[in-house]
mmCIF file of C-alpha atoms and ligand atoms in Angstrom:
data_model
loop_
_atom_site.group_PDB
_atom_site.id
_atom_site.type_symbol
_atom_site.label_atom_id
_atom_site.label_comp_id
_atom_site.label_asym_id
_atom_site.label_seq_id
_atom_site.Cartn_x
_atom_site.Cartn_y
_atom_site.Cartn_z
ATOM 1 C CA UNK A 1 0.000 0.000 0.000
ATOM 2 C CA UNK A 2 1.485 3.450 -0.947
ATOM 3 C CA UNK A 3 1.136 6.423 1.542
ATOM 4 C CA UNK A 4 1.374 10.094 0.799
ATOM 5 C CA UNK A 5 4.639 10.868 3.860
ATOM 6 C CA UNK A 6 2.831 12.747 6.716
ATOM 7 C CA UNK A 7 2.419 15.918 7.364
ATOM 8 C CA UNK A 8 4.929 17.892 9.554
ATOM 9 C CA UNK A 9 3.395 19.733 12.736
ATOM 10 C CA UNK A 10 5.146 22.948 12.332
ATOM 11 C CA UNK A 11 5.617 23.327 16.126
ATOM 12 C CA UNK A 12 7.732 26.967 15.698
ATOM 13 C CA UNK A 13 5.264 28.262 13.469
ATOM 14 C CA UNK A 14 2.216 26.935 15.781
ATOM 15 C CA UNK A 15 3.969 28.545 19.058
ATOM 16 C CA UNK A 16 4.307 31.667 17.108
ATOM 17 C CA UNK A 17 0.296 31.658 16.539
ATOM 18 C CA UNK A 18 0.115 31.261 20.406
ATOM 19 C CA UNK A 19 2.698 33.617 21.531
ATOM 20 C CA UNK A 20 0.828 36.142 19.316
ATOM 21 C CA UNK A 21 -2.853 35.407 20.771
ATOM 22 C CA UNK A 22 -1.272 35.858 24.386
ATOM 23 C CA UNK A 23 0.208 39.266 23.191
ATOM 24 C CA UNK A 24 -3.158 40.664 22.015
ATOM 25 C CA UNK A 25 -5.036 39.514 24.999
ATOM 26 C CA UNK A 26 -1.999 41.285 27.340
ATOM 27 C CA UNK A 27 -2.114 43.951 25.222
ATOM 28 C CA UNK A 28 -6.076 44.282 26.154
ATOM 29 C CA UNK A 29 -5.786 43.443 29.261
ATOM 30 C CA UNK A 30 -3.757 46.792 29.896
ATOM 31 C CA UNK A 31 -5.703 48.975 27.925
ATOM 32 C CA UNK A 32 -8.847 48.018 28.975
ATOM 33 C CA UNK A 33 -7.986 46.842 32.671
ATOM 34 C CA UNK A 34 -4.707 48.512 33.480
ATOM 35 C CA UNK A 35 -3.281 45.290 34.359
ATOM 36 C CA UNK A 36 -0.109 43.497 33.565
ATOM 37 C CA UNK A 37 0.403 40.004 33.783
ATOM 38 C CA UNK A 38 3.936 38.802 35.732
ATOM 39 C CA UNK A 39 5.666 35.785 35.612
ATOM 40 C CA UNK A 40 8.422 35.430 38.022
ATOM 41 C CA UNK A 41 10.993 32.441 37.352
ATOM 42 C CA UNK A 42 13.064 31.092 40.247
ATOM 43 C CA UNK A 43 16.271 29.349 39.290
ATOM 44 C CA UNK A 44 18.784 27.984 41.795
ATOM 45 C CA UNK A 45 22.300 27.298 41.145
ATOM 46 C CA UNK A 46 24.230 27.644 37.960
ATOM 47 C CA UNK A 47 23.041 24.728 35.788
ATOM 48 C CA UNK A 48 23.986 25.627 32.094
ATOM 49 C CA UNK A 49 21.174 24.045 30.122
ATOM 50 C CA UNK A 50 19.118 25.971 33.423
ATOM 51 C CA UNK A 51 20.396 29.073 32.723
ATOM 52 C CA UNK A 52 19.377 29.184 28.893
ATOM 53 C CA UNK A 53 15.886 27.985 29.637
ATOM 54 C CA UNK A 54 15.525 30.889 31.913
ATOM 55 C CA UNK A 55 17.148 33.466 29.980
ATOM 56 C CA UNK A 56 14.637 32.310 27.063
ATOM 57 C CA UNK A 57 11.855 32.569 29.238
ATOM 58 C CA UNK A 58 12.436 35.937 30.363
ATOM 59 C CA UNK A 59 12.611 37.285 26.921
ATOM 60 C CA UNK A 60 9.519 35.755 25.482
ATOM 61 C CA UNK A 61 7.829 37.183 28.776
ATOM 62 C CA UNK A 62 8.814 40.708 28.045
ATOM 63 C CA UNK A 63 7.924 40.272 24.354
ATOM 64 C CA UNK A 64 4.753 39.209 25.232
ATOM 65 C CA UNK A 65 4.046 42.249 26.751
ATOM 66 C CA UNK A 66 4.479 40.612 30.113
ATOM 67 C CA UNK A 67 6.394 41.691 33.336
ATOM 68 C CA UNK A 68 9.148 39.022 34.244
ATOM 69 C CA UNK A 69 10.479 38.485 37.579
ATOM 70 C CA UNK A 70 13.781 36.547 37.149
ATOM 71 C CA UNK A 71 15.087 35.480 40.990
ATOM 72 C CA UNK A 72 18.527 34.097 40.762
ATOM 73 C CA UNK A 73 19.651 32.175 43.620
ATOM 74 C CA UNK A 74 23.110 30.471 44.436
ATOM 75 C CA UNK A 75 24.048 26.630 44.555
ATOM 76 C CA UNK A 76 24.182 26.714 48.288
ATOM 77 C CA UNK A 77 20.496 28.236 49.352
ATOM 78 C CA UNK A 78 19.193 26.312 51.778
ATOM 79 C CA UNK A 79 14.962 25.201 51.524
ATOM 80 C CA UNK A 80 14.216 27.706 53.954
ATOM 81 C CA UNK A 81 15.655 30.961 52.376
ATOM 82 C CA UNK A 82 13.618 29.395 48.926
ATOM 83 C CA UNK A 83 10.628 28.981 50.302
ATOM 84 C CA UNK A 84 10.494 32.150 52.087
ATOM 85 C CA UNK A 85 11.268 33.377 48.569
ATOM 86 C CA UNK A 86 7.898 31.868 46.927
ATOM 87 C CA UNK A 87 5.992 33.107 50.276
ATOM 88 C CA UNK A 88 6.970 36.298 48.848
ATOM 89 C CA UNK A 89 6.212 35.963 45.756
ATOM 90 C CA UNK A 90 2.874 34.005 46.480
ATOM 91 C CA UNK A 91 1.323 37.514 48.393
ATOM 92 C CA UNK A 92 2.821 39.715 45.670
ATOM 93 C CA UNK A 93 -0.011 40.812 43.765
ATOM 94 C CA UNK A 94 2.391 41.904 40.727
ATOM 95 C CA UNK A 95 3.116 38.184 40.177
ATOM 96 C CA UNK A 96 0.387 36.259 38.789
ATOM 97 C CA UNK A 97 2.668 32.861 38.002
ATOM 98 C CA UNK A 98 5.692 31.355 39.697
ATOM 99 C CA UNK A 99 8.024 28.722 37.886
ATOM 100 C CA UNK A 100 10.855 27.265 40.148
ATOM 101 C CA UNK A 101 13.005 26.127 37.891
ATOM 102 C CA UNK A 102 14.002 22.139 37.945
ATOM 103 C CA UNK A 103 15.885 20.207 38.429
ATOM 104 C CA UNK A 104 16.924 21.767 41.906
ATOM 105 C CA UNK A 105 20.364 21.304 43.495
ATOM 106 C CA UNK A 106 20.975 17.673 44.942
ATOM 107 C CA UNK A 107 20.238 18.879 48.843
ATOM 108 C CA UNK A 108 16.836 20.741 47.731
ATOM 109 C CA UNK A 109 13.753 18.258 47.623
ATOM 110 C CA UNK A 110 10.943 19.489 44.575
ATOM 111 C CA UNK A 111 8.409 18.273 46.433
ATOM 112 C CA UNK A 112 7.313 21.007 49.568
ATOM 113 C CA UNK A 113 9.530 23.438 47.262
ATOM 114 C CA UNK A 114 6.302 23.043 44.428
ATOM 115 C CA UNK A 115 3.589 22.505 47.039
ATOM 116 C CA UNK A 116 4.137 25.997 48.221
ATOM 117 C CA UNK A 117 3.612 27.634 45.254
ATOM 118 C CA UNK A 118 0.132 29.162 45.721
ATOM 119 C CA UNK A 119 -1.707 26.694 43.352
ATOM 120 C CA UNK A 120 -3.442 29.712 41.385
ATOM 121 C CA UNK A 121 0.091 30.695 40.253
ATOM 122 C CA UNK A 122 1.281 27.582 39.441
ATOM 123 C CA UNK A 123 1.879 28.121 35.912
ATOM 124 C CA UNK A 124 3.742 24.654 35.602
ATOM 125 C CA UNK A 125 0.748 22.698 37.112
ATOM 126 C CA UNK A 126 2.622 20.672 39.264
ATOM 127 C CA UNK A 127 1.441 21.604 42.571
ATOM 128 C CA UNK A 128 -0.429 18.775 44.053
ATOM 129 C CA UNK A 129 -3.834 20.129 44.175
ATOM 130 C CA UNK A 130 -3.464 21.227 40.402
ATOM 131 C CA UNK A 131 -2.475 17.502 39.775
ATOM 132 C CA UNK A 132 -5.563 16.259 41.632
ATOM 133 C CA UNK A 133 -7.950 19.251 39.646
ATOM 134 C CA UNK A 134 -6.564 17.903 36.113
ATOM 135 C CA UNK A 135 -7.166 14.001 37.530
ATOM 136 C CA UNK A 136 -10.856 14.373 38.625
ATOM 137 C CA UNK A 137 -11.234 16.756 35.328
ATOM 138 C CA UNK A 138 -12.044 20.204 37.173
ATOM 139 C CA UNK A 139 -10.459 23.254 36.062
ATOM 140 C CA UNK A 140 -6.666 23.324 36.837
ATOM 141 C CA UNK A 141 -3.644 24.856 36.188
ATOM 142 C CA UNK A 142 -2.450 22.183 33.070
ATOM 143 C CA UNK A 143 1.692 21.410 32.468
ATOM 144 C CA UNK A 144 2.818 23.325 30.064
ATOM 145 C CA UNK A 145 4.404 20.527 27.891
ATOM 146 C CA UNK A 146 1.167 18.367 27.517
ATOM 147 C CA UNK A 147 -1.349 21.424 26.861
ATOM 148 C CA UNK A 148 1.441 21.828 24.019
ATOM 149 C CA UNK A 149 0.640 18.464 22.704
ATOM 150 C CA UNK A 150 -2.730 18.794 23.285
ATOM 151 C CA UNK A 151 -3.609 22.334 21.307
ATOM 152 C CA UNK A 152 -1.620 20.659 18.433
ATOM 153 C CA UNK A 153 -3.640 17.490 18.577
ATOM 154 C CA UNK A 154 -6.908 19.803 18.274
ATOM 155 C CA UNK A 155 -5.591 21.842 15.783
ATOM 156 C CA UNK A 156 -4.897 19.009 13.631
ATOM 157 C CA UNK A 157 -7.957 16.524 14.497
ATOM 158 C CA UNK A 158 -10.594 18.740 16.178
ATOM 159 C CA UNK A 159 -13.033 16.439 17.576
ATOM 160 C CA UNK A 160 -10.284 13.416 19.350
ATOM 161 C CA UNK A 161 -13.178 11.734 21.296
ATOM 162 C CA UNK A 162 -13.051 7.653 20.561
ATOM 163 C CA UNK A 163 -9.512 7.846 18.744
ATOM 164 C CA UNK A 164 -6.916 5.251 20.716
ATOM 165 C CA UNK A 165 -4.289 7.436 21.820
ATOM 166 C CA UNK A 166 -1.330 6.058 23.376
ATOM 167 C CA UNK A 167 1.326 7.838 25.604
ATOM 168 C CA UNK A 168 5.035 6.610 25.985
ATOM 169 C CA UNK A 169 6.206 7.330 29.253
ATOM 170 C CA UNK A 170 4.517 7.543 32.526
ATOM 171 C CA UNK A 171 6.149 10.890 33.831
ATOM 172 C CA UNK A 172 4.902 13.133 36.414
ATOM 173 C CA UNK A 173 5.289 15.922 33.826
ATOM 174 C CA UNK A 174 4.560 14.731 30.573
ATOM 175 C CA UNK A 175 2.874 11.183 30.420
ATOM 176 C CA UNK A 176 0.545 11.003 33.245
ATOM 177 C CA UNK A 177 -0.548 15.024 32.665
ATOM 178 C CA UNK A 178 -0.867 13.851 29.231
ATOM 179 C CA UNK A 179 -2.822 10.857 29.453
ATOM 180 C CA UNK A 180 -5.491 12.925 31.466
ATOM 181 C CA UNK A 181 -5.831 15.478 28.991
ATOM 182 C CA UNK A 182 -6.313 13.066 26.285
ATOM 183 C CA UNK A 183 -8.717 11.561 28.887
ATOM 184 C CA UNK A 184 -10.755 14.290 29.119
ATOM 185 C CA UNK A 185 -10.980 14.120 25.197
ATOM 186 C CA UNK A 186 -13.568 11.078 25.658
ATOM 187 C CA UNK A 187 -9.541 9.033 24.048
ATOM 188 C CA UNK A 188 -9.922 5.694 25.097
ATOM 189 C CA UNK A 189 -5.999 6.096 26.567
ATOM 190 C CA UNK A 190 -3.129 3.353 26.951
ATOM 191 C CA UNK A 191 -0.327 4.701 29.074
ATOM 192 C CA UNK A 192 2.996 2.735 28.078
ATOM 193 C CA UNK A 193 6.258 2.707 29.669
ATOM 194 C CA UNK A 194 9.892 0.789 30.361
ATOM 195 C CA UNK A 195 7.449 -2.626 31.809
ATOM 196 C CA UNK A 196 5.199 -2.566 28.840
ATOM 197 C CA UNK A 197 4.675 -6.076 27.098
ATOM 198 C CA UNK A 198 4.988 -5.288 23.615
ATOM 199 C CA UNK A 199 5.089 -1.301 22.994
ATOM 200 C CA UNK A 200 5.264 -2.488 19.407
ATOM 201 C CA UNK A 201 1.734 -3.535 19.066
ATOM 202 C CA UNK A 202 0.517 -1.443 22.351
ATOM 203 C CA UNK A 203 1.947 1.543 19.310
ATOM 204 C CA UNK A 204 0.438 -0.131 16.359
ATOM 205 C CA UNK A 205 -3.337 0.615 17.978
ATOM 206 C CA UNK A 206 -3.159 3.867 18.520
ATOM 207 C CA UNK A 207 -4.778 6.585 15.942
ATOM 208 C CA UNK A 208 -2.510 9.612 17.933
ATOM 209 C CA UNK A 209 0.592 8.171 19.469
ATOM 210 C CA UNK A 210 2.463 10.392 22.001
ATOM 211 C CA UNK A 211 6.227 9.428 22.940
ATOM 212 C CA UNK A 212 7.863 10.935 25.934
ATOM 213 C CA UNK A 213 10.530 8.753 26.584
ATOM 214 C CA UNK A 214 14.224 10.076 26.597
ATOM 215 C CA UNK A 215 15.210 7.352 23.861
ATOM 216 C CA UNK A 216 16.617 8.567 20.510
ATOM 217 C CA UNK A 217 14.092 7.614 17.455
ATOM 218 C CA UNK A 218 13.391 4.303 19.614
ATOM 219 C CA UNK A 219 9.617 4.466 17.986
ATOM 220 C CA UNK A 220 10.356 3.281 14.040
ATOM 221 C CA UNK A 221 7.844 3.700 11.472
ATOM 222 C CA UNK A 222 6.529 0.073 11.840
ATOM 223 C CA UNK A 223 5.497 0.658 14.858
ATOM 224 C CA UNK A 224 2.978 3.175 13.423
ATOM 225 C CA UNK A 225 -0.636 2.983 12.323
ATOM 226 C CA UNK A 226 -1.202 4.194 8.921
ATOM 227 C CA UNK A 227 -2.649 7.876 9.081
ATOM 228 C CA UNK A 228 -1.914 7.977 13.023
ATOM 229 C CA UNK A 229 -1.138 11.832 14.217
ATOM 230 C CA UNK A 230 2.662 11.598 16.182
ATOM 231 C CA UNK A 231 3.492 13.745 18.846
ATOM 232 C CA UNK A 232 6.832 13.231 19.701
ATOM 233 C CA UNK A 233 7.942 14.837 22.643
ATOM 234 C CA UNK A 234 11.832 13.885 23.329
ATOM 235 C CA UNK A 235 14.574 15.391 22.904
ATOM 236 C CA UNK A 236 17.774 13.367 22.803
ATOM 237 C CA UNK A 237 21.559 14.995 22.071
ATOM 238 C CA UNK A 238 23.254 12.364 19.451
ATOM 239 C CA UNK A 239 25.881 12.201 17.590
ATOM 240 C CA UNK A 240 25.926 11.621 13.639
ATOM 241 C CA UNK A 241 28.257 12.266 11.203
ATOM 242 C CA UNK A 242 30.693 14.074 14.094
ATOM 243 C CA UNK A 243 27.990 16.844 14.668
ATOM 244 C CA UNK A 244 25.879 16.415 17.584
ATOM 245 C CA UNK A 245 22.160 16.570 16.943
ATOM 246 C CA UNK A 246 19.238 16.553 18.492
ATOM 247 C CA UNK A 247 16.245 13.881 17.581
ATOM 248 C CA UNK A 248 13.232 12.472 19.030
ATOM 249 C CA UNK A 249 12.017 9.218 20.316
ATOM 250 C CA UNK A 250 10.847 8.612 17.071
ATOM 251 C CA UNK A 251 12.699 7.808 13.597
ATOM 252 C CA UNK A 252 11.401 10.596 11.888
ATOM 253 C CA UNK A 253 12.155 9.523 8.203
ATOM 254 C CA UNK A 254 10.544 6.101 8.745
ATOM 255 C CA UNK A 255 7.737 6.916 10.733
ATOM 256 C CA UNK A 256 6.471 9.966 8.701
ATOM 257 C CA UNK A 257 6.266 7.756 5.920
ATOM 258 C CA UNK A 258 3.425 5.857 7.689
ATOM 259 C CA UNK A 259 1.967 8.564 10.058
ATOM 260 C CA UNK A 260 -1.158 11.015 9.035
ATOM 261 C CA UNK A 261 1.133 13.840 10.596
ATOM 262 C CA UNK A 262 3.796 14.175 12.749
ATOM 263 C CA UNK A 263 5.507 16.438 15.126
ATOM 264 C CA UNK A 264 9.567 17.035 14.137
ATOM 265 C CA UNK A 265 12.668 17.496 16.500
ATOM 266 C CA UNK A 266 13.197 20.323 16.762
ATOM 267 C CA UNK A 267 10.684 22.463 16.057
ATOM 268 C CA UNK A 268 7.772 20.505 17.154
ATOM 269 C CA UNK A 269 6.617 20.024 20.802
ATOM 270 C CA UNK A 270 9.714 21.979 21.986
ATOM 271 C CA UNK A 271 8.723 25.588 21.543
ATOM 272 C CA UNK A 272 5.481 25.100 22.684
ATOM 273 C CA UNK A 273 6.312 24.465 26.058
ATOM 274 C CA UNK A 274 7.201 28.559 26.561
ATOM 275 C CA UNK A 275 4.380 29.667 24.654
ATOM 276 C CA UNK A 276 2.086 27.528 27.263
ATOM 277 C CA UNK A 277 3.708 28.853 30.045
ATOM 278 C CA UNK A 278 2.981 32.205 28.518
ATOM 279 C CA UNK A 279 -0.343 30.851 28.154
ATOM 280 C CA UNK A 280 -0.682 29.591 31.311
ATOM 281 C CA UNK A 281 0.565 32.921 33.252
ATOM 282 C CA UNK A 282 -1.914 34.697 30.896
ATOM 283 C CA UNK A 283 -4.744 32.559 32.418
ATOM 284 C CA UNK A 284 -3.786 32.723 35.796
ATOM 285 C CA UNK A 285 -3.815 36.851 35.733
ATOM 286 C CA UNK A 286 -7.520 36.065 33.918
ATOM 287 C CA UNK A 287 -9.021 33.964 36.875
ATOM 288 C CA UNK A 288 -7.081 36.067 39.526
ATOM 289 C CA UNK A 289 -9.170 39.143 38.499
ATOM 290 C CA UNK A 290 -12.057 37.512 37.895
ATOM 291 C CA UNK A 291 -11.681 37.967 33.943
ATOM 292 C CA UNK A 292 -13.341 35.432 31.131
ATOM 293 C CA UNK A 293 -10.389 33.277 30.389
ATOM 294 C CA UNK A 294 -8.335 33.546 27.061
ATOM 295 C CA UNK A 295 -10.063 31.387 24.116
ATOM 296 C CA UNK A 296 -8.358 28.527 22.980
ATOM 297 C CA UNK A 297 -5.672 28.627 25.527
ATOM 298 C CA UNK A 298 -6.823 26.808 27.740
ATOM 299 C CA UNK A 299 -8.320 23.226 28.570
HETATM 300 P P1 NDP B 301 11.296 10.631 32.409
HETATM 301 O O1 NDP B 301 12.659 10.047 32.347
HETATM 302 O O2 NDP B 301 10.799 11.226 33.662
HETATM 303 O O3 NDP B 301 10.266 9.488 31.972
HETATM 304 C C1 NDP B 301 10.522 8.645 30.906
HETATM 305 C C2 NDP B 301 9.433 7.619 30.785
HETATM 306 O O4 NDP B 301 9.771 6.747 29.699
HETATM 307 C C3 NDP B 301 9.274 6.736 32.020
HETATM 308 O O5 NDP B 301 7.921 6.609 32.355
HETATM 309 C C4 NDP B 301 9.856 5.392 31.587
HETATM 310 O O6 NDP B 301 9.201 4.261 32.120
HETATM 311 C C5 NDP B 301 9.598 5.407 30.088
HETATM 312 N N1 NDP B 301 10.530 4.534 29.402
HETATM 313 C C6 NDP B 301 11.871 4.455 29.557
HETATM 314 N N2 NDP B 301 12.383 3.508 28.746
HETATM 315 C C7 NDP B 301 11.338 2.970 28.070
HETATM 316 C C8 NDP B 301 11.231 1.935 27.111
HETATM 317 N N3 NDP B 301 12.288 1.262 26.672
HETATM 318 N N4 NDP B 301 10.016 1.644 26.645
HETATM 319 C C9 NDP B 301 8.926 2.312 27.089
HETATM 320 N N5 NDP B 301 8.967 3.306 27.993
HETATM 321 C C10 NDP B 301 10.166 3.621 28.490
HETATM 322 O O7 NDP B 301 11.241 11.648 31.198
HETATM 323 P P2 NDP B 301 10.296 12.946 30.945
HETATM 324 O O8 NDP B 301 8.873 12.527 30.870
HETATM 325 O O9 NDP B 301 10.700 14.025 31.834
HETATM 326 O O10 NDP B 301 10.800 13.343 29.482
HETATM 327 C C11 NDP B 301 10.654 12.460 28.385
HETATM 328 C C12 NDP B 301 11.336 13.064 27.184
HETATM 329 O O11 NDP B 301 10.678 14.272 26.850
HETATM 330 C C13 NDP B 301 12.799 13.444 27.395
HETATM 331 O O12 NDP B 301 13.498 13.254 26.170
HETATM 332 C C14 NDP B 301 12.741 14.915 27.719
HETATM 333 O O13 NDP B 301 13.923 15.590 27.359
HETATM 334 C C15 NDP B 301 11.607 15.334 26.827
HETATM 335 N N6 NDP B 301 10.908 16.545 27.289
HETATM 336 C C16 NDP B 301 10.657 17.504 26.366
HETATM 337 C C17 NDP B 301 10.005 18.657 26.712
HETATM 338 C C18 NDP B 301 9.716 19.658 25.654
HETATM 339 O O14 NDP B 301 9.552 20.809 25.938
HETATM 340 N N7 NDP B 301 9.611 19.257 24.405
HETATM 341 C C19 NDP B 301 9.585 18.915 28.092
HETATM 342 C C20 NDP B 301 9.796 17.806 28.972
HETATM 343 C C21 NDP B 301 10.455 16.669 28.581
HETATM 344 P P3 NDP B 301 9.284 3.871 33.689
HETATM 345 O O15 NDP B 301 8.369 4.822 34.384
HETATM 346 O O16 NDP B 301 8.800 2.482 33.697
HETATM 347 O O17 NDP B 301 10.724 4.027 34.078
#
């Protein structure tokens, strides 16, 4: 059976779209309001890879029209200085979301550091009670990764209720976050991961397949159902041909010449993940002045 080869989810061009909805609404929101949205980002220690993440935040905060708080702390701060730092910042009426950047230094534990994030201005959605509003399908405050994946898959398929969808990887981030979402899409919804009995044919049911793995292009093409929709979420450094590279969990060339569409690396789930934070802060300044949140940005 031939195949016309998929069509590529233009992920930087989609973000784009969303960045630029965000901007308009900010941009109304001052006018009409007076009100800015803020995001302030937390990062402790001097992680490289870190660093960059923050630094790109920041700048697609301000360009967004946004205020950005950028709180730069040293290796050594101890759990108590931090989270008198998000106290702070949770009763600062300037700040509508808070991201604490991860992963923390080795003597810092996530856990209480996230839970005392106010949850309204956890623009992550990884506070506990967020995770608990997404899981009993009440509004929440949705990871920014997964609501990614999830305006693309809606873009692409509108209605998604009684497709198969299956999600690689069981994370507290991406999989399970994702898995709900595509839950509360009426998917019937097989979460894989590392025990699964065989992913291959656990893969070859699903109509939208989502990988979030940390495997380079471990998905091939075979493993795809004709005309499925592939989100692939990793990001894995390689090397090939003496240049390092980055790819996805799935073999791009093979699998786009059985998939519907598919999302590349990079430039498919990757720059999403800012816009939705922009997104997300966007919402959280809605709701925290009792103001009808933005269309289409949301779940
Ligand atoms: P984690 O390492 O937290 O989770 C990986 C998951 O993959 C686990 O559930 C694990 O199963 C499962 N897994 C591992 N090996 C296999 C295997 N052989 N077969 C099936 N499942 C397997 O990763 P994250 O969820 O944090 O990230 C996943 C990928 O997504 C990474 O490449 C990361 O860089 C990328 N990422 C990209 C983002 C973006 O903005 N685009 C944002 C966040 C992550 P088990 O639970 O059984 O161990």
């Amino acid at each position: 059976m031939t195949h016309s080869p998929a069509v590529r989810i233009d992920g930087k061009a989609f973000a784009a779209g969303v960045r630029g909805k965000v901007a308009a609404r900010v941009a109304r929101l001052r006018e009409e309001h007076g009100i800015t949205p803020g995001l302030a980002v937390v990062l402790v220690g001097e992680d490289p890879a870190s660093a960059v993440y923050v630094r790109n935040k920041g700048i697609q905060t301000l360009e967004a029209g946004m205020a950005s708080f950028e709180h730069r702390l040293p290796e050594t701060t101890s759990e108590a200085d931090l989270l008198a730092l998000i106290a702070r910042l949770n009763a600062d009426p300037a700040v509508h979301g808070i991201l604490v950047q991860l992963p923390l230094p080795p003597h810092l534990n996530a856990d209480p550091v996230i839970n005392a994030i106010a949850p309204a201005k956890d623009v992550d959605g990884f506070h506990i009670l967020n995770v608990g509003l997404l899981g009993t399908g009440q509004k929440a405050m949705v990871p920014c990764t997964p609501l990614g994946c999830l305006m693309m898959l809606r873009d692409h398929l509108g209605d998604l209720a009684g497709l198969n969808a299956v999600v690689v990887g069981r994370s507290n981030i991406v999989g399970k976050p994702m898995a709900q979402l595509l839950l509360g899409e009426s998917c019937t919804v097989t979460i894989a991961h590392s025990r699964t009995r065989d992913l291959a044919s656990v893969c070859r049911g699903a109509d939208i397949l989502v990988a979030a793995v940390g495997r380079p292009e471990m998905i091939p093409g075979d493993w795809i159902k004709p005309g499925a929709v592939v989100i692939d979420v990793g990001i894995n450094r390689v090397e090939r041909e003496g240049r390092m590279r980055l790819v996805g969990d799935v073999d791009f060339a093979s699998a786009s010449l059985a998939a519907g569409a598919i999302t590349p690396v990079p430039g498919g789930v990757g720059p999403m993940t800012i816009a939705c934070l922009l997104a997300n802060t966007l919402t959280a300044c809605c709701r925290a002045n009792g103001l009808p949140e933005p269309e289409g940005l949301t779940v």
